[in-house]
Short mmCIF file of C-alpha atoms in Angstrom, two decimals:
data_model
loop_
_atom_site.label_atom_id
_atom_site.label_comp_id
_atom_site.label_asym_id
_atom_site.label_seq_id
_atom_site.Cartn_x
_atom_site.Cartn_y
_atom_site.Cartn_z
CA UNK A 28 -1.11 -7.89 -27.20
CA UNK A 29 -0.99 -11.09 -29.06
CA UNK A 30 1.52 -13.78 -27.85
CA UNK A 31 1.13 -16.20 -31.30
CA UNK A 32 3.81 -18.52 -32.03
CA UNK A 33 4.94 -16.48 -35.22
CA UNK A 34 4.89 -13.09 -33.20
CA UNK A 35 7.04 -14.88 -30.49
CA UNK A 36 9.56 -16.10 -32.73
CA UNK A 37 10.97 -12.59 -32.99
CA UNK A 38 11.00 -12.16 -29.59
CA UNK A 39 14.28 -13.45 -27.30
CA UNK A 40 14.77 -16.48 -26.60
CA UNK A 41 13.32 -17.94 -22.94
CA UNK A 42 16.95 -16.77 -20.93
CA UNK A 43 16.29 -13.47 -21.31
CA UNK A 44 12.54 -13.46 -20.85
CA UNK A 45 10.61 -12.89 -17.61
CA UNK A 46 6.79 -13.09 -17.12
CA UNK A 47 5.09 -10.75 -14.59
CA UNK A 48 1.80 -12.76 -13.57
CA UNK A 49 -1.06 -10.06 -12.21
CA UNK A 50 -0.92 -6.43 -13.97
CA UNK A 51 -1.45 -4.56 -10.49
CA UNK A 52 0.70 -1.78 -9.12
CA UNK A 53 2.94 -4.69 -7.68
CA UNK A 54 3.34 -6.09 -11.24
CA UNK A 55 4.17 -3.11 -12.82
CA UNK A 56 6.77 -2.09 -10.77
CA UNK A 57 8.09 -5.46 -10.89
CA UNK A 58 7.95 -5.62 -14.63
CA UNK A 59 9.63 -2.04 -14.95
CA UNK A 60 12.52 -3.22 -12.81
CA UNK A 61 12.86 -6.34 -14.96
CA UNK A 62 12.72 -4.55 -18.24
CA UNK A 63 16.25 -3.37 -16.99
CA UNK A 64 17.51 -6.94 -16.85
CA UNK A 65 15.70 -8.95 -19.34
CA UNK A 66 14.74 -8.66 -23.17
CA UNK A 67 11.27 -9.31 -23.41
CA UNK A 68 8.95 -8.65 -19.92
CA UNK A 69 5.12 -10.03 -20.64
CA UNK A 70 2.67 -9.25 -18.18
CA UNK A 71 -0.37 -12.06 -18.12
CA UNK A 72 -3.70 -10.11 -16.70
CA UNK A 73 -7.21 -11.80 -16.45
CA UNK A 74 -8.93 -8.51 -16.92
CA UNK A 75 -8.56 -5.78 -20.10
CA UNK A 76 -6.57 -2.97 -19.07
CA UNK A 77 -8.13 0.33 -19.74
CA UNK A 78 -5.93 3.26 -21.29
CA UNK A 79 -6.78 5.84 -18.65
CA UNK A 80 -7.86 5.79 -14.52
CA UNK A 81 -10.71 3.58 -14.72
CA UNK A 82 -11.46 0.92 -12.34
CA UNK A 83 -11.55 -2.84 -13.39
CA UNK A 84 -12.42 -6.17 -12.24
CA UNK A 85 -10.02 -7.44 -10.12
CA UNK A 86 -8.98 -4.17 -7.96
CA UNK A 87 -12.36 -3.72 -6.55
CA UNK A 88 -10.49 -1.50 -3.52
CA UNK A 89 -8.90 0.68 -6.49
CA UNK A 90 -11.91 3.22 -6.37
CA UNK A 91 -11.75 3.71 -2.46
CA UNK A 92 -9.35 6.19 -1.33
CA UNK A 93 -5.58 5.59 -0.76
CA UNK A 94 -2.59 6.91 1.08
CA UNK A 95 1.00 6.70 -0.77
CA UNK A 96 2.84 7.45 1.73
CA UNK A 97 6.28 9.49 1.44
CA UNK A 98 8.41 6.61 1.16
CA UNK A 99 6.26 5.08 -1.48
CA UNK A 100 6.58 8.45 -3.69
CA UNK A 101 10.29 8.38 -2.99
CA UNK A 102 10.77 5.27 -4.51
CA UNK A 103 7.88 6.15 -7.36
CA UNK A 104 9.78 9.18 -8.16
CA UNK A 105 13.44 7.11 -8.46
CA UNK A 106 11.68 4.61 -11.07
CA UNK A 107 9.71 6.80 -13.16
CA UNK A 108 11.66 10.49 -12.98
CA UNK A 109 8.91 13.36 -12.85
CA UNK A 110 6.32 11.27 -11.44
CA UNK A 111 4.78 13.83 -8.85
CA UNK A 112 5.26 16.23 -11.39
CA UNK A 113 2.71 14.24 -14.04
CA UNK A 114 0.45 13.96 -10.85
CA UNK A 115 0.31 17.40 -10.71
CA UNK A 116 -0.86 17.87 -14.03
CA UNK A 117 -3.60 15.64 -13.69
CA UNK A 118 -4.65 17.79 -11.05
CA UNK A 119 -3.18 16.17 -7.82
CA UNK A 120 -2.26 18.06 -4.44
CA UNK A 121 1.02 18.29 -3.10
CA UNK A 122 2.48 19.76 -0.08
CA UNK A 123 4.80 19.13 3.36
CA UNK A 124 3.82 15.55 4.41
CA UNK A 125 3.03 16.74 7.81
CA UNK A 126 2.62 20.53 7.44
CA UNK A 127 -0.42 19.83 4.93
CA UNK A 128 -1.61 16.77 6.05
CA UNK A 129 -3.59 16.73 9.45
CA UNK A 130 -2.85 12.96 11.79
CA UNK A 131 -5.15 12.32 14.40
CA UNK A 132 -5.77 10.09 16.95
CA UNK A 133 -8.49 9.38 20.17
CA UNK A 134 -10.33 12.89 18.50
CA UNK A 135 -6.92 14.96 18.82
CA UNK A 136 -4.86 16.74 16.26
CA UNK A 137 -1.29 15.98 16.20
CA UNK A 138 0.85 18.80 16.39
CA UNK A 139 1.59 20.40 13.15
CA UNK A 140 5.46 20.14 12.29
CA UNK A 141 7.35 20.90 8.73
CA UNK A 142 9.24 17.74 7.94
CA UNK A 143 10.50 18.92 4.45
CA UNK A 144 9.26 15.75 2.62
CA UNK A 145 6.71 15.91 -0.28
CA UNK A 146 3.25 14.30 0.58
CA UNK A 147 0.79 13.68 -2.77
CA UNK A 148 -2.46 12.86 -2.37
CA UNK A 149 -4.56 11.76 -5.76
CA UNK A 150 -6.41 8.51 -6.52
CA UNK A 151 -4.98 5.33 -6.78
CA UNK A 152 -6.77 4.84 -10.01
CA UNK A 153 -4.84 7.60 -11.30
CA UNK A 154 -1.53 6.57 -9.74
CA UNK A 155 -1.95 3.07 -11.43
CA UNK A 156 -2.82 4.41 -14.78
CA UNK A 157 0.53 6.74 -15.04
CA UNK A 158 2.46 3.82 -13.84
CA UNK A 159 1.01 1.23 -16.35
CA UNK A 160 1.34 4.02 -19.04
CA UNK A 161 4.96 4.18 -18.43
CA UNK A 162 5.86 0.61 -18.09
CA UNK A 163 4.32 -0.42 -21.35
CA UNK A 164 5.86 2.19 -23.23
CA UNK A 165 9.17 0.46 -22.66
CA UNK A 166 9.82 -1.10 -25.32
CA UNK A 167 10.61 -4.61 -23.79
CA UNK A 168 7.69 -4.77 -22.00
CA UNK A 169 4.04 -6.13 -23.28
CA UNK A 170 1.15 -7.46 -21.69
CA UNK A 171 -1.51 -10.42 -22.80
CA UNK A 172 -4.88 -9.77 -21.18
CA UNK A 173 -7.82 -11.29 -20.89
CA UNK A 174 -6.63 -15.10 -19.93
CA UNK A 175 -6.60 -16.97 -16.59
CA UNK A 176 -3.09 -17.82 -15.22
CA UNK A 177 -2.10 -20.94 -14.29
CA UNK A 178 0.30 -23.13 -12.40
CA UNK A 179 4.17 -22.57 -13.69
CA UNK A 180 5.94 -24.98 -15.50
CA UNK A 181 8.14 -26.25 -12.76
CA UNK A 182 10.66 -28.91 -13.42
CA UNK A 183 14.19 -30.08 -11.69
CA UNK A 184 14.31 -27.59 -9.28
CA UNK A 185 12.79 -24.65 -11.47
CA UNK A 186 10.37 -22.66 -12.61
CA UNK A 187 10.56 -22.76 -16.49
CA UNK A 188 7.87 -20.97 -17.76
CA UNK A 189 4.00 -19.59 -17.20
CA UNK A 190 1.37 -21.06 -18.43
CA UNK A 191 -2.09 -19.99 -19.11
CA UNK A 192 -6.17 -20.54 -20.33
CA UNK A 193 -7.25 -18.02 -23.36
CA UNK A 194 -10.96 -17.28 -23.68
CA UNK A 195 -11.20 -20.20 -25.75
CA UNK A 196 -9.73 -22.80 -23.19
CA UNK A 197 -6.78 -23.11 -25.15
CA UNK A 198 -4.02 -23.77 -22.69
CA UNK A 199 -0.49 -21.88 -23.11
CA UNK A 200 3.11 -21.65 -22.20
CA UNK A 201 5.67 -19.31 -22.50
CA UNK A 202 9.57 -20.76 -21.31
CA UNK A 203 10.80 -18.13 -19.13
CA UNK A 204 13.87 -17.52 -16.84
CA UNK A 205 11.73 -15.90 -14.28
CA UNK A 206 7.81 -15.99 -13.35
CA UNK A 207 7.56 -13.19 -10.65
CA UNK A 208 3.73 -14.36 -8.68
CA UNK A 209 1.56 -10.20 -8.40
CA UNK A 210 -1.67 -12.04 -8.31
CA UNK A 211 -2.67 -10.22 -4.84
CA UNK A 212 -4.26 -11.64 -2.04
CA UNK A 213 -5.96 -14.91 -3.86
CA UNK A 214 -2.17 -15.78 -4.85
CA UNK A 215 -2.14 -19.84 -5.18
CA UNK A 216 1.56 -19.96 -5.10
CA UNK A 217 1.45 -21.51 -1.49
CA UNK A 218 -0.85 -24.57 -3.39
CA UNK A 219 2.00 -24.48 -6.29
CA UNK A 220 4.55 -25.05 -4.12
CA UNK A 221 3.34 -27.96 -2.00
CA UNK A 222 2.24 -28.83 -5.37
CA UNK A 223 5.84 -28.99 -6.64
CA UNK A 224 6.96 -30.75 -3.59
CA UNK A 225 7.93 -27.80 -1.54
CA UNK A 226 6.62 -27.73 2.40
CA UNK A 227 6.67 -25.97 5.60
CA UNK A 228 5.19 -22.12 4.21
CA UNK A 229 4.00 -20.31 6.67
CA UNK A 230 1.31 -17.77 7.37
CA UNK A 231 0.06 -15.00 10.18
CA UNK A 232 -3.66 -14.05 10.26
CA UNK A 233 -5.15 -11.39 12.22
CA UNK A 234 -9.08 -11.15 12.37
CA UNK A 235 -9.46 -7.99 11.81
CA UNK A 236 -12.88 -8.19 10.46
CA UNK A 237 -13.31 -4.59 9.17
CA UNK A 238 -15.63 -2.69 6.81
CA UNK A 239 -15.70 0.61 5.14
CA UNK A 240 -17.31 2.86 3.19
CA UNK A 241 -16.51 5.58 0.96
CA UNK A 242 -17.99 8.49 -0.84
CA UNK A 243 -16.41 11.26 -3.35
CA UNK A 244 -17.51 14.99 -2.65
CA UNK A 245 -17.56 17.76 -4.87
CA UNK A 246 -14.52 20.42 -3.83
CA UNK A 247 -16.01 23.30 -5.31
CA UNK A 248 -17.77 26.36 -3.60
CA UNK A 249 -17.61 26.12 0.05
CA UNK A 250 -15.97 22.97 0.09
CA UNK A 251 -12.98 24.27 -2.12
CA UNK A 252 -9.60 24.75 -0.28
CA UNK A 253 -9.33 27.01 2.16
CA UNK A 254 -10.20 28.45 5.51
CA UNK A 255 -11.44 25.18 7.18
CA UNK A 256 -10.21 23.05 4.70
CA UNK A 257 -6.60 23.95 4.37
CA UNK A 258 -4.97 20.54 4.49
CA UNK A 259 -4.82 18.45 1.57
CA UNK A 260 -6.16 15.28 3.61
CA UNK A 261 -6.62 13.99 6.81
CA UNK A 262 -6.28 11.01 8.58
CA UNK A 263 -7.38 9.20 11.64
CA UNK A 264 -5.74 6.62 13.63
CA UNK A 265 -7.84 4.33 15.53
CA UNK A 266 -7.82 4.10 19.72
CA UNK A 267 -9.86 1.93 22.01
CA UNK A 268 -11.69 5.53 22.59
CA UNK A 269 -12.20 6.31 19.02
CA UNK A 270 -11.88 3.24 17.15
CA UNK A 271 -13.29 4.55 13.88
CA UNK A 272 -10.72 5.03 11.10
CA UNK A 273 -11.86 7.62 9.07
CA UNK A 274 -9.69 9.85 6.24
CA UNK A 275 -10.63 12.69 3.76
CA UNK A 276 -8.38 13.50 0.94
CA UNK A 277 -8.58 15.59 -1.85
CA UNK A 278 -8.16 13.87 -5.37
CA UNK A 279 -7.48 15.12 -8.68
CA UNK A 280 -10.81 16.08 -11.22
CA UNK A 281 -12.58 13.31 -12.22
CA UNK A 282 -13.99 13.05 -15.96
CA UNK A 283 -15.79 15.96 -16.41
CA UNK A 284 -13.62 18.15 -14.73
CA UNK A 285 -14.75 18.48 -10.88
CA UNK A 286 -12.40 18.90 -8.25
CA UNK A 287 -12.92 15.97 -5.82
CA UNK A 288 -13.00 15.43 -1.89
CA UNK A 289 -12.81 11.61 -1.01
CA UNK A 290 -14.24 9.83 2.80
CA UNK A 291 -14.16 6.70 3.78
CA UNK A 292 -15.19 5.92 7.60
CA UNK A 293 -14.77 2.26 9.17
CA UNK A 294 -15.48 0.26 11.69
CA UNK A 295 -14.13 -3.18 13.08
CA UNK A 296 -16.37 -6.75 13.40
CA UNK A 297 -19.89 -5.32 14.84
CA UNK A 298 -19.62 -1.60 14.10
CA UNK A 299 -18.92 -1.29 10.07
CA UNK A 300 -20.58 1.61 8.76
CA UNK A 301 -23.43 0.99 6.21
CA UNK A 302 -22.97 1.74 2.58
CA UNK A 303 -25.36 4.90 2.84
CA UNK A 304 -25.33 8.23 3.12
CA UNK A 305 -26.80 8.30 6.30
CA UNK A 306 -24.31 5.49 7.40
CA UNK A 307 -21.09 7.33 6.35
CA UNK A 308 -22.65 10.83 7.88
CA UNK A 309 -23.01 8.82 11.15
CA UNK A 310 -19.72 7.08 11.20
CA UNK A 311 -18.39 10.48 10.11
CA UNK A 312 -19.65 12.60 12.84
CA UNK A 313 -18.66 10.05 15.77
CA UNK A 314 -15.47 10.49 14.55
CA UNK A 315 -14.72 14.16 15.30
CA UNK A 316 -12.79 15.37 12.74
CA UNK A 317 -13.74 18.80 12.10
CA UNK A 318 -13.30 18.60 7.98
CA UNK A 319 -14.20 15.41 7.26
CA UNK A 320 -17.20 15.65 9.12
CA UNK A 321 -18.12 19.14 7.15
CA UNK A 322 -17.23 17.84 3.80
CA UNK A 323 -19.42 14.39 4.25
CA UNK A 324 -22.64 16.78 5.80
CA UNK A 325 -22.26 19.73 3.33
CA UNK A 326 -20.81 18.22 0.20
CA UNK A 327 -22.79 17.21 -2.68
CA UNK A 328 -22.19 13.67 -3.21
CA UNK A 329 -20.65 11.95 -6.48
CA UNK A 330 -21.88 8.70 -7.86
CA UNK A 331 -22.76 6.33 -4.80
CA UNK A 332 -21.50 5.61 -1.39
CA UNK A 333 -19.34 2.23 -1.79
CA UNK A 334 -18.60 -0.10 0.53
CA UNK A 335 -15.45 -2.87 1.10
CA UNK A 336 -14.88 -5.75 3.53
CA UNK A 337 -11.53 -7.07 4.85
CA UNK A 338 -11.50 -10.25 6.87
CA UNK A 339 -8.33 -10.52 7.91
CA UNK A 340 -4.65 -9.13 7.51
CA UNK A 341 -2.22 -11.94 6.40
CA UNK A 342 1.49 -12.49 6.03
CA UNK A 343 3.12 -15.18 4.16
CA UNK A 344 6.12 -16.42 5.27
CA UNK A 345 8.44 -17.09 2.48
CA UNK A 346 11.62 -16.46 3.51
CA UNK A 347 11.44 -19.23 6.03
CA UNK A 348 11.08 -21.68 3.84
CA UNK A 349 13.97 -24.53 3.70
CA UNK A 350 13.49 -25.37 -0.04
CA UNK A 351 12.35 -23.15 -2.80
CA UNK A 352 12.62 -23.52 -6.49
CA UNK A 353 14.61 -21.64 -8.80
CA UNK A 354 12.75 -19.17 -11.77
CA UNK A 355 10.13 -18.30 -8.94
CA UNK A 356 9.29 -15.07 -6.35
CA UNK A 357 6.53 -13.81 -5.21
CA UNK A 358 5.88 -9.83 -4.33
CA UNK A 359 2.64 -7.19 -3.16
CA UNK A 360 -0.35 -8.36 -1.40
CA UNK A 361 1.06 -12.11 -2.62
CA UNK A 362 3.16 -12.02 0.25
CA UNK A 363 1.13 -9.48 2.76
CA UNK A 364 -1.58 -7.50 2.81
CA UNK A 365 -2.65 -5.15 4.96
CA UNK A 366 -5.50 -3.72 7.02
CA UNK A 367 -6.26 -0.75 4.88
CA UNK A 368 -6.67 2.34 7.63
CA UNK A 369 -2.87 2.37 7.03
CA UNK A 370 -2.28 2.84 3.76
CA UNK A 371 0.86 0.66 3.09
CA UNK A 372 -0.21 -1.47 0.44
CA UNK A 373 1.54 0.57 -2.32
CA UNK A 374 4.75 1.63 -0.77
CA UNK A 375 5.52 -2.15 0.27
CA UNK A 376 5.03 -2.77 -3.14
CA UNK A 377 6.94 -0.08 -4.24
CA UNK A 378 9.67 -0.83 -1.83
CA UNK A 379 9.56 -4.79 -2.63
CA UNK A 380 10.24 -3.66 -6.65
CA UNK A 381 13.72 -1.87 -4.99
CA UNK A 382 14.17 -5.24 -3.03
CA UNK A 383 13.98 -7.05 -6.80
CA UNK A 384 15.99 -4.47 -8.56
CA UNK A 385 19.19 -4.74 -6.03
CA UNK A 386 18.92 -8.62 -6.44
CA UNK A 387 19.08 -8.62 -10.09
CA UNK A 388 21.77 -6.24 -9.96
CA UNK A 389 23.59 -8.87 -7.95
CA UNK A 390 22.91 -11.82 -10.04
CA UNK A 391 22.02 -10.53 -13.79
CA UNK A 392 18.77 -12.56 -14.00
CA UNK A 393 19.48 -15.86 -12.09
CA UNK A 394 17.42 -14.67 -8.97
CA UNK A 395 17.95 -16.57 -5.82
CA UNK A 396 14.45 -16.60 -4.21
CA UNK A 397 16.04 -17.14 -0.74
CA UNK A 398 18.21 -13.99 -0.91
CA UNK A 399 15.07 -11.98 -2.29
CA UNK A 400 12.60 -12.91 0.21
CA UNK A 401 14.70 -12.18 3.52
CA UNK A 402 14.80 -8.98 1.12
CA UNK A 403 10.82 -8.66 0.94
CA UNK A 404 10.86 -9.87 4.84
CA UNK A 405 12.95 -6.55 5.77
CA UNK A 406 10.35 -4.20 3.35
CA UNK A 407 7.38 -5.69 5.48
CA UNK A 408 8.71 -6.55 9.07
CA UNK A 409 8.12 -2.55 9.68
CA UNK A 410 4.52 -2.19 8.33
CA UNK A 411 3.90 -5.50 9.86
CA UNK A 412 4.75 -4.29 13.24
CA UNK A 413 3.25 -1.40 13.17
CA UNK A 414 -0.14 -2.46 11.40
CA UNK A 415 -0.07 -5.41 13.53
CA UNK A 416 0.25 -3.18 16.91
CA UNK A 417 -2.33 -1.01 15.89
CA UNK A 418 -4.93 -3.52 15.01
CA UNK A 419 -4.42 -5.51 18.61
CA UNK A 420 -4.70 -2.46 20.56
CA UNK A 421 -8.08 -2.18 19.76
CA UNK A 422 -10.06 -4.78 22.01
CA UNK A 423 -12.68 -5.45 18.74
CA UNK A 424 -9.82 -7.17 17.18
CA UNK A 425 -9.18 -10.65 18.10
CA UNK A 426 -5.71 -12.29 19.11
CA UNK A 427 -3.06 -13.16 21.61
CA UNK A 428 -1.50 -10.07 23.22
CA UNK A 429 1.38 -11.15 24.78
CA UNK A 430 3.34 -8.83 27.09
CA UNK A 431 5.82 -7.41 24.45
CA UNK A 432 3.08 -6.54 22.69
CA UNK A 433 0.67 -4.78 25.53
CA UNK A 434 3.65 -3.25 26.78
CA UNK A 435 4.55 -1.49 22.99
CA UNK A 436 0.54 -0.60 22.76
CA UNK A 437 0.76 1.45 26.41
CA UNK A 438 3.72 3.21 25.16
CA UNK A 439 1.94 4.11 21.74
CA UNK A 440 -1.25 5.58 23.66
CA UNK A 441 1.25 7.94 25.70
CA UNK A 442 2.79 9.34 22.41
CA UNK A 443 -0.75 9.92 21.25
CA UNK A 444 -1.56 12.02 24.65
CA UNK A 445 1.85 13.95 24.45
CA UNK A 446 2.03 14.62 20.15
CA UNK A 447 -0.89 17.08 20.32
CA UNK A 448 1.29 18.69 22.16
CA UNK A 449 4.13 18.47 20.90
CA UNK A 450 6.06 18.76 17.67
CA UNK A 451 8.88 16.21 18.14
CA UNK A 452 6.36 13.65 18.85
CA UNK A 453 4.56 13.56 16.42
CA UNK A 454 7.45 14.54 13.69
CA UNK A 455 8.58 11.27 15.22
CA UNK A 456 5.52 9.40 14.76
CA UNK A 457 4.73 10.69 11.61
CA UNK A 458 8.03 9.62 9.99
CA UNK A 459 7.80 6.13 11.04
CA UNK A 460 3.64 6.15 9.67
CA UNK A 461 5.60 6.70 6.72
CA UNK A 462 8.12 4.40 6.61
CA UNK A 463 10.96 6.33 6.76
CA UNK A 464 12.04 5.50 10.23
CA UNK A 465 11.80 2.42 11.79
CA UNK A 466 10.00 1.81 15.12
CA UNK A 467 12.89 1.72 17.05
CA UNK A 468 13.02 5.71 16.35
CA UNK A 469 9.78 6.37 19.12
CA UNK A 470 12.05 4.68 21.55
CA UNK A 471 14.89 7.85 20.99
CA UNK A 472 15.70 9.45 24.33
CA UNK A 473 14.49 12.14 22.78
CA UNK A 474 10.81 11.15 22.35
CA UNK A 475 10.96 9.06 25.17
CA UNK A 476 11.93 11.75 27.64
CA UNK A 477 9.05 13.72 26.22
CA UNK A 478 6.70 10.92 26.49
CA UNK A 479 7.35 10.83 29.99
CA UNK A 480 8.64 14.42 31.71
CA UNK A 481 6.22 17.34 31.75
CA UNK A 482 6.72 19.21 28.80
CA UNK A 483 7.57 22.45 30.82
CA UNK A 484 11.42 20.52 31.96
CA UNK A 485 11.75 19.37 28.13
CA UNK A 486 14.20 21.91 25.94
CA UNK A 487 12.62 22.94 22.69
CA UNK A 488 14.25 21.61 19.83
CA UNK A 489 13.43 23.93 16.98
CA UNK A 490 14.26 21.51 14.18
CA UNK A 491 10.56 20.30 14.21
CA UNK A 492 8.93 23.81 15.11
CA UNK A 493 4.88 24.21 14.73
CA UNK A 494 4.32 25.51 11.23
CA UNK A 495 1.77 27.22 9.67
CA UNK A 496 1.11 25.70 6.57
CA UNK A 497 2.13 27.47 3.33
CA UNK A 498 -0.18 26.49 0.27
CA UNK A 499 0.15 22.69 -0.91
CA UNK A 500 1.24 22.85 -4.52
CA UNK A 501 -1.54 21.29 -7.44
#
C-alpha cells in the first residue's frame, strides 16, 4: 500500500497510530492486537508479501517444517475465531495432542495418553498466510512493503515515529505513538538503544551450532494414513544416546493438490546431516523412528532436500534494563529465539501478542515498555528453561553446567526411562513441551514418585489412561 503524504492526510493523526516494523507471524499478531487500540496500524516489510502460502525472502526457515504447539493454537484460536477450522479446509490434520501425535526420546515411544487438547499440524507457510489474510482485512490495518526500516525517531525520552528507505533511497517518517521492533533475529534495536543513550542490555548465547535438513514426501498410496502411519506427526527429543532431532508431520496439499509428509533430521556442531537424499535417509535411519524412517526410504520426494543452519540460541534481556524509552517494545525472535527441534518460536510469539494486548488494555495506548517486557520475560522464562536444559544435556553443545542445571538434566533422563512406560509421565511431560504447564509440574509428587518407585507399588490413575487413537480430524 502506498503511504503518500495526500493518502496519509486522511488517515489519524500520529496518537492514534502505531507502526508494526517486520511483517512476520510476530508482527501480525502484534498488529492485530493493536488494531484493537489504535486507528491506523501500518506494517513496514522489506520483502513483497505474497497473497497465498508462499515462501519469501526473509523467512528462509518458513519452508522447513514447524510445530505450533497447543498453547500456540489456543491463543491463535482466541485472536482469529475459527482458525483450526480454516486449517482444516486447507487440508490440515487435527487430532488429540498426545493421542495422535507420537513423542520420543533415546529411540523410545512415550506412552500414548488422551489429553483432550487439539494438536494441528500444517505448514507454517500456510499458518502465516491465514494469519496475514486476516489481519489486513481489518480495516485499520495496512502494510508498506518493499522498503528497508530504519532507526526510530527517538526524541526526549520517546520513540516518535518509524522511519524508512523506499527503493529509490528516499528516506521516510511516519509520527507514531508506538513502533513495536518484529524484525527477528537481526533486530538492531540493542544498537538503537545505546544509540539513543540507553545502556546495560543484556544477552544469553548458547552455541548450539546445529544443522538440518528437510524434505516433503508424497502421502499418497502406501504412505497415506493408516496402519503404520496413524499419527499425524512425530517427534523426537534429543539424548546424549540419540542426539539426532528428527520429526515427520503431515501437512496440508501443496499446489497441485498432493497430500504431503514433511522430515527434517539434525544434528549438532560435527554431525549435521547433508542436504541430500542420501544424507537425510542416513540421519533418518540412525534415528529409529519407525515412520519417519519409512516415509524418508519409501516416499517419493517433492522438490529438493533443503537445508538450515542455527549458530546459536539467544535471549535478550530487556526487562532488565534501568532506562528505556517511551513509544518503543520489542517482541518474537527480537527478543529470543530458539533452537528449532522445539518448536516454540510461534507460540512465544503468539503468547507475547497476549502479553501486548493485556498491557494496552491497562494503559489505552501509552505502553510502558518496563511493565511489558517483565510481561515478555514470563512468556519466555518457560521455553527458555526448557530449551536451554535440553540443549546442555547434550555434551556436543557447549557451556557451563552448573549443578542446578546437571542435577535438572539427571532428573529429565529418568522421566524419559519411566514415560514409555507410563501414561502420567509422559501426559506430564507432554503438557509442559507444550507450554501449558510449567516445569515445576514434573516435580508433582505424583510424577516424582513414579520417576522413582517401581511402577508395580504406583496406583493407576486412570485420568491419563493409554488410548488408542481414534482418527485425527482433516
Amino acid at each position: 500500500m502506498d503511504l503518500d503524504p495526500a493518502r496519509s492526510a486522511a488517515r489519524p493523526d500520529p496518537a492514534s497510530r502505531a507502526v508494526v516494523l517486520g511483517a512476520s507471524i510476530a508482527g501480525l499478531l502484534a498488529a492485530r492486537v493493536l488494531s484493537e487500540r489504535f486507528d491506523d496500524v501500518v506494517l513496514l516489510e522489506r520483502d513483497a508479501l505474497p497473497d497465498g502460502p508462499l515462501p519469501r525472502k526473509g523467512t528462509p526457515h518458513a519452508v522447513h517444517p514447524h510445530g505450533l504447539l497447543a498453547r500456540g493454537l489456543q491463543v491463535l484460536e482466541q485472536l482469529f475465531p475459527g482458525f483450526t477450522l480454516e486449517m482444516q479446509a486447507r487440508g490440515g490434520l487435527s487430532g488429540d495432542m498426545t493421542a495422535d501425535v507420537a513423542f520420543e526420546a533415546g529411540r523410545r515411544r512415550f506412552a500414548p495418553c488422551r489429553a483432550g487438547l487439539q494438536a494441528l499440524v500444517v505448514s507454517r507457510l500456510a499458518i502465516e498466510s491465514a494469519i496475514r489474510a486476516r489481519v489486513l482485512a481489518r480495516p485499520n490495518v495496512r502494510a508498506l512493503t518493499g522498503v528497508a526500516v530504519l532507526a526510530p525517531s527517538h526524541r526526549a525520552g520517546r520513540v516518535d515515529g518509524a522511519r524508512w528507505r523506499d527503493p529509490d533511497g528516499t528516506e521516510r517518517t511516519l509520527p507514531a505513538a508506538l513502533v513495536v521492533d518484529c524484525t527477528g533475529r537481526g533486530s538492531q534495536a540493542p544498537k538503537w538503544l545505546a544509540d539513543w543513550g540507553y545502556a546495560g542490555l543484556h544477552e544469553e548465547r548458547v552455541e548450539i551450532g546445529i544443522a538440518y535438513a528437510s524434505a516433503y514426501f508424497r502421502r499418497t498410496g502406501t504412505l497415506a494414513r493408516g496402519p503404520g502411519l496413524e499419527k499425524v506427526g512425530v517427534f523426537g527429543a534429543v539424548t546424549n544416546a540419540q542426539p539426532r532431532p528428527g520429526v515427520l508431520l503431515a501437512q496440508e496439499p501443496d499446489a497441485q493438490g498432493t497430500p504431503r509428509w514433511v522430515v527434517a533430521v539434525g544434528g549438532f556442531r560435527d554431525d549435521q546431516p547433508d542436504a541430500t537424499l542420501e544424507g537425510l535417509r542416513a540421519h533418518a535411519r540412525s534415528i529409529g523412528s519407525p515412520e519417519l524412517d519409512r516415509v524418508a526410504h519409501e516416499g517419493e520426494l517433492l522438490g529438493e532436500v533443503m537445508r538450515y543452519r542455527m549458530p546459536h540460541s539467544q535471549r535478550r534481556r530487556y526487562e532488565w534494563m534501568r532506562r528505556l524509552p517511551r513509544g518503543f517494545v520489542v517482541t518474537g525472535d527480537a527478543i529470543t529465539s530458539f533452537n528449532p527441534i522445539y518448536g516454540q518460536g510461534m507460540t512465544v510469539s503468539a503468547c507475547e501478542a497476549l502479553a501486548l494486548q493485556r498491557e494496552l488494555a491497562r494503559t489505552g495506548r501509552d505502553v510502558d515498555p518496563r511493565r511489558f517486557f517483565r510481561a515478555a520475560a514470563r512468556v519466555v522464562d518457560i521455553p527458555w528453561q526448557v530449551a536451554v536444559g535440553g540443549d546442555l544435556s547434550i555434551d556436543a553443545v557447549p557451556g557451563r553446567r552448573p549443578l542446578p542445571v546437571r542435577a535438572v538434566n539427571a532428573y529429565i533422563a529418568r522421566l524419559y526411562r519411566v514415560a514409555p512406560d507410563d501414561p502420567v509421565v509422559s501426559l506430564a511431560f507432554q503438557r509442559v513441551v507444550h507450554l501449558l504447564d510449567a516445569p515445576a509440574a514434573l516435580f508433582a509428587p505424583k510424577v516424582m514418585v513414579r520417576a522413582f518407585v517401581p511402577r508395580r507399588w504406583v496406583a493407576p490413575d486412570r485420568r491419563a489412561t493409554a488410548a488408542t487413537s481414534t482418527p485425527a480430524s482433516g
